[in-house]
Amino acid sequence: MAITPLNALRVSSHQIPAYKGIPNTSIQGKPLMIYHAVFPSASAPQIKAHLRAVGVVSPQWEYSMFAETHFHSTTHEVLSIASGSAKCCFGGEKNEGRLEPVLEKGDVVIVPAGVGHRLLEDYGGFQMVGSYPTGKSWDMCYGREGEEGKVRAIKDLGWFEKDPIYGDDGPSLKA
């Protein structure tokens, strides 16, 4: 399976300000990154095989994105779009600093712990491979009262030692 060569990869990086109980990128300062068209013709099984071969993250599910804004406090997340397209929201739908990209088959999103995300509109057949750093477990947070301790713990999470897609070299290592 071919992936887009690193020297031809288009990457979007976004700092998203905290909004109410959603910390977004405010704690670690690591940006949300979209790697555009990394896997232009790959199927979900091929994406999973590539991720396992790189060995940074472990694919854990294949699904759409939840329609309720949520974030993870225990781990960063790598979302690889396996089919379809959709408009998603990162940062909280009422946050003036939010990001609302249309994600398409082949895109990969590096979602730092604390960044709120949700599905806004599925344009047809939207499915992702959800992956997390090997050995990490994910939780579900919603920016609600009582989650403050989980939010504070984000500061102690390590970042990727290798890029989840490109290994020893890649955009996430320069974040």
GROMACS .gro file of C-alpha atoms in nm:
model
  175
    1MET     CA    1   0.000   0.000   0.000
    2ALA     CA    2   0.135   0.340  -0.096
    3ILE     CA    3   0.112   0.640   0.133
    4THR     CA    4   0.175   0.999   0.034
    5PRO     CA    5   0.551   1.066   0.049
    6LEU     CA    6   0.650   1.293   0.336
    7ASN     CA    7   0.794   1.554   0.097
    8ALA     CA    8   0.453   1.579  -0.079
    9LEU     CA    9   0.237   1.574   0.235
   10ARG     CA   10   0.015   1.874   0.309
   11VAL     CA   11  -0.034   1.931   0.682
   12SER     CA   12  -0.263   2.173   0.864
   13SER     CA   13  -0.175   2.259   1.227
   14HIS     CA   14  -0.421   2.427   1.461
   15GLN     CA   15  -0.400   2.564   1.814
   16ILE     CA   16  -0.749   2.565   1.962
   17PRO     CA   17  -0.816   2.774   2.274
   18ALA     CA   18  -0.980   2.633   2.585
   19TYR     CA   19  -1.355   2.668   2.599
   20LYS     CA   20  -1.545   2.625   2.925
   21GLY     CA   21  -1.452   2.275   3.054
   22ILE     CA   22  -1.279   2.166   2.731
   23PRO     CA   23  -0.903   2.238   2.753
   24ASN     CA   24  -0.831   2.182   2.382
   25THR     CA   25  -0.463   2.256   2.306
   26SER     CA   26  -0.415   2.494   2.602
   27ILE     CA   27  -0.242   2.249   2.839
   28GLN     CA   28   0.042   2.098   2.638
   29GLY     CA   29   0.045   2.341   2.345
   30LYS     CA   30   0.058   2.053   2.095
   31PRO     CA   31  -0.149   2.136   1.786
   32LEU     CA   32  -0.429   1.940   1.631
   33MET     CA   33  -0.279   1.827   1.300
   34ILE     CA   34  -0.449   1.713   0.982
   35TYR     CA   35  -0.236   1.511   0.741
   36HIS     CA   36  -0.427   1.554   0.414
   37ALA     CA   37  -0.465   1.255   0.180
   38VAL     CA   38  -0.206   1.030   0.349
   39PHE     CA   39  -0.390   0.709   0.253
   40PRO     CA   40  -0.552   0.806  -0.079
   41SER     CA   41  -0.667   0.457  -0.179
   42ALA     CA   42  -0.626   0.245   0.134
   43SER     CA   43  -0.895   0.033   0.294
   44ALA     CA   44  -0.947   0.014   0.671
   45PRO     CA   45  -0.756  -0.318   0.696
   46GLN     CA   46  -0.463  -0.168   0.501
   47ILE     CA   47  -0.460   0.141   0.726
   48LYS     CA   48  -0.460  -0.079   1.036
   49ALA     CA   49  -0.175  -0.290   0.895
   50HIS     CA   50   0.031   0.023   0.825
   51LEU     CA   51  -0.029   0.164   1.173
   52ARG     CA   52   0.069  -0.167   1.335
   53ALA     CA   53   0.383  -0.186   1.120
   54VAL     CA   54   0.495   0.162   1.228
   55GLY     CA   55   0.427   0.050   1.586
   56VAL     CA   56   0.354   0.384   1.753
   57VAL     CA   57  -0.021   0.344   1.790
   58SER     CA   58  -0.260   0.051   1.813
   59PRO     CA   59  -0.581   0.059   1.609
   60GLN     CA   60  -0.869  -0.004   1.850
   61TRP     CA   61  -1.191   0.060   1.660
   62GLU     CA   62  -1.352   0.134   1.324
   63TYR     CA   63  -1.654   0.363   1.341
   64SER     CA   64  -1.779   0.713   1.267
   65MET     CA   65  -1.726   0.998   1.515
   66PHE     CA   66  -1.960   1.049   1.809
   67ALA     CA   67  -2.213   1.328   1.758
   68GLU     CA   68  -2.155   1.468   2.111
   69THR     CA   69  -1.851   1.680   2.188
   70HIS     CA   70  -1.606   1.476   2.394
   71PHE     CA   71  -1.234   1.457   2.461
   72HIS     CA   72  -0.983   1.216   2.608
   73SER     CA   73  -0.770   1.299   2.913
   74THR     CA   74  -0.560   0.981   2.927
   75THR     CA   75  -0.417   0.970   2.576
   76HIS     CA   76  -0.373   1.139   2.241
   77GLU     CA   77  -0.573   0.998   1.948
   78VAL     CA   78  -0.500   0.927   1.582
   79LEU     CA   79  -0.805   0.923   1.353
   80SER     CA   80  -0.748   0.779   1.006
   81ILE     CA   81  -1.037   0.835   0.766
   82ALA     CA   82  -1.102   0.500   0.594
   83SER     CA   83  -1.408   0.594   0.386
   84GLY     CA   84  -1.652   0.872   0.306
   85SER     CA   85  -1.636   1.231   0.419
   86ALA     CA   86  -1.782   1.441   0.698
   87LYS     CA   87  -1.778   1.783   0.857
   88CYS     CA   88  -1.643   1.758   1.212
   89CYS     CA   89  -1.597   2.008   1.491
   90PHE     CA   90  -1.283   2.036   1.703
   91GLY     CA   91  -1.282   2.262   2.008
   92GLY     CA   92  -1.650   2.285   2.102
   93GLU     CA   93  -1.929   2.404   1.875
   94LYS     CA   94  -1.970   2.740   2.052
   95ASN     CA   95  -1.596   2.809   2.081
   96GLU     CA   96  -1.501   3.103   1.858
   97GLY     CA   97  -1.160   2.936   1.809
   98ARG     CA   98  -1.306   2.602   1.695
   99LEU     CA   99  -1.210   2.421   1.375
  100GLU     CA  100  -1.476   2.270   1.145
  101PRO     CA  101  -1.294   2.084   0.866
  102VAL     CA  102  -1.440   1.849   0.610
  103LEU     CA  103  -1.243   1.527   0.656
  104GLU     CA  104  -1.215   1.290   0.362
  105LYS     CA  105  -1.101   0.936   0.291
  106GLY     CA  106  -0.724   0.922   0.332
  107ASP     CA  107  -0.689   1.206   0.584
  108VAL     CA  108  -0.534   1.149   0.926
  109VAL     CA  109  -0.603   1.369   1.229
  110ILE     CA  110  -0.363   1.382   1.525
  111VAL     CA  111  -0.587   1.482   1.816
  112PRO     CA  112  -0.399   1.588   2.132
  113ALA     CA  113  -0.550   1.486   2.466
  114GLY     CA  114  -0.803   1.745   2.577
  115VAL     CA  115  -0.920   1.852   2.232
  116GLY     CA  116  -1.298   1.833   2.208
  117HIS     CA  117  -1.433   1.672   1.893
  118ARG     CA  118  -1.763   1.565   1.741
  119LEU     CA  119  -1.932   1.480   1.413
  120LEU     CA  120  -2.140   1.761   1.263
  121GLU     CA  121  -2.251   1.609   0.931
  122ASP     CA  122  -2.178   1.277   0.760
  123TYR     CA  123  -2.171   1.333   0.384
  124GLY     CA  124  -2.184   0.960   0.319
  125GLY     CA  125  -2.014   0.646   0.445
  126PHE     CA  126  -1.786   0.822   0.694
  127GLN     CA  127  -1.573   0.568   0.882
  128MET     CA  128  -1.248   0.612   1.073
  129VAL     CA  129  -0.985   0.387   1.226
  130GLY     CA  130  -0.935   0.511   1.583
  131SER     CA  131  -0.588   0.451   1.727
  132TYR     CA  132  -0.407   0.537   2.048
  133PRO     CA  133  -0.043   0.516   2.158
  134THR     CA  134   0.039   0.152   2.220
  135GLY     CA  135  -0.038   0.057   2.580
  136LYS     CA  136  -0.265   0.356   2.645
  137SER     CA  137  -0.634   0.338   2.733
  138TRP     CA  138  -0.879   0.611   2.642
  139ASP     CA  139  -1.152   0.765   2.852
  140MET     CA  140  -1.449   0.985   2.769
  141CYS     CA  141  -1.476   1.339   2.905
  142TYR     CA  142  -1.736   1.599   2.814
  143GLY     CA  143  -1.619   1.923   2.976
  144ARG     CA  144  -1.851   1.874   3.271
  145GLU     CA  145  -1.817   1.957   3.637
  146GLY     CA  146  -1.619   1.691   3.822
  147GLU     CA  147  -1.367   1.631   3.539
  148GLU     CA  148  -1.115   1.889   3.661
  149GLY     CA  149  -0.873   1.628   3.798
  150LYS     CA  150  -0.873   1.443   3.467
  151VAL     CA  151  -0.806   1.768   3.283
  152ARG     CA  152  -0.511   1.854   3.513
  153ALA     CA  153  -0.356   1.512   3.444
  154ILE     CA  154  -0.321   1.594   3.071
  155LYS     CA  155  -0.010   1.800   3.145
  156ASP     CA  156   0.178   1.484   3.244
  157LEU     CA  157   0.111   1.290   2.924
  158GLY     CA  158   0.407   1.226   2.697
  159TRP     CA  159   0.398   1.309   2.326
  160PHE     CA  160   0.477   1.075   2.037
  161GLU     CA  161   0.841   0.959   2.028
  162LYS     CA  162   0.791   0.862   1.663
  163ASP     CA  163   0.536   0.985   1.414
  164PRO     CA  164   0.231   0.752   1.406
  165ILE     CA  165   0.232   0.745   1.023
  166TYR     CA  166   0.592   0.812   0.916
  167GLY     CA  167   0.793   0.667   1.205
  168ASP     CA  168   1.132   0.828   1.264
  169ASP     CA  169   1.044   1.141   1.068
  170GLY     CA  170   0.711   1.316   1.044
  171PRO     CA  171   0.512   1.628   1.124
  172SER     CA  172   0.407   1.529   1.477
  173LEU     CA  173   0.773   1.521   1.586
  174LYS     CA  174   0.808   1.890   1.500
  175ALA     CA  175   0.490   1.993   1.684
   0.00000   0.00000   0.00000
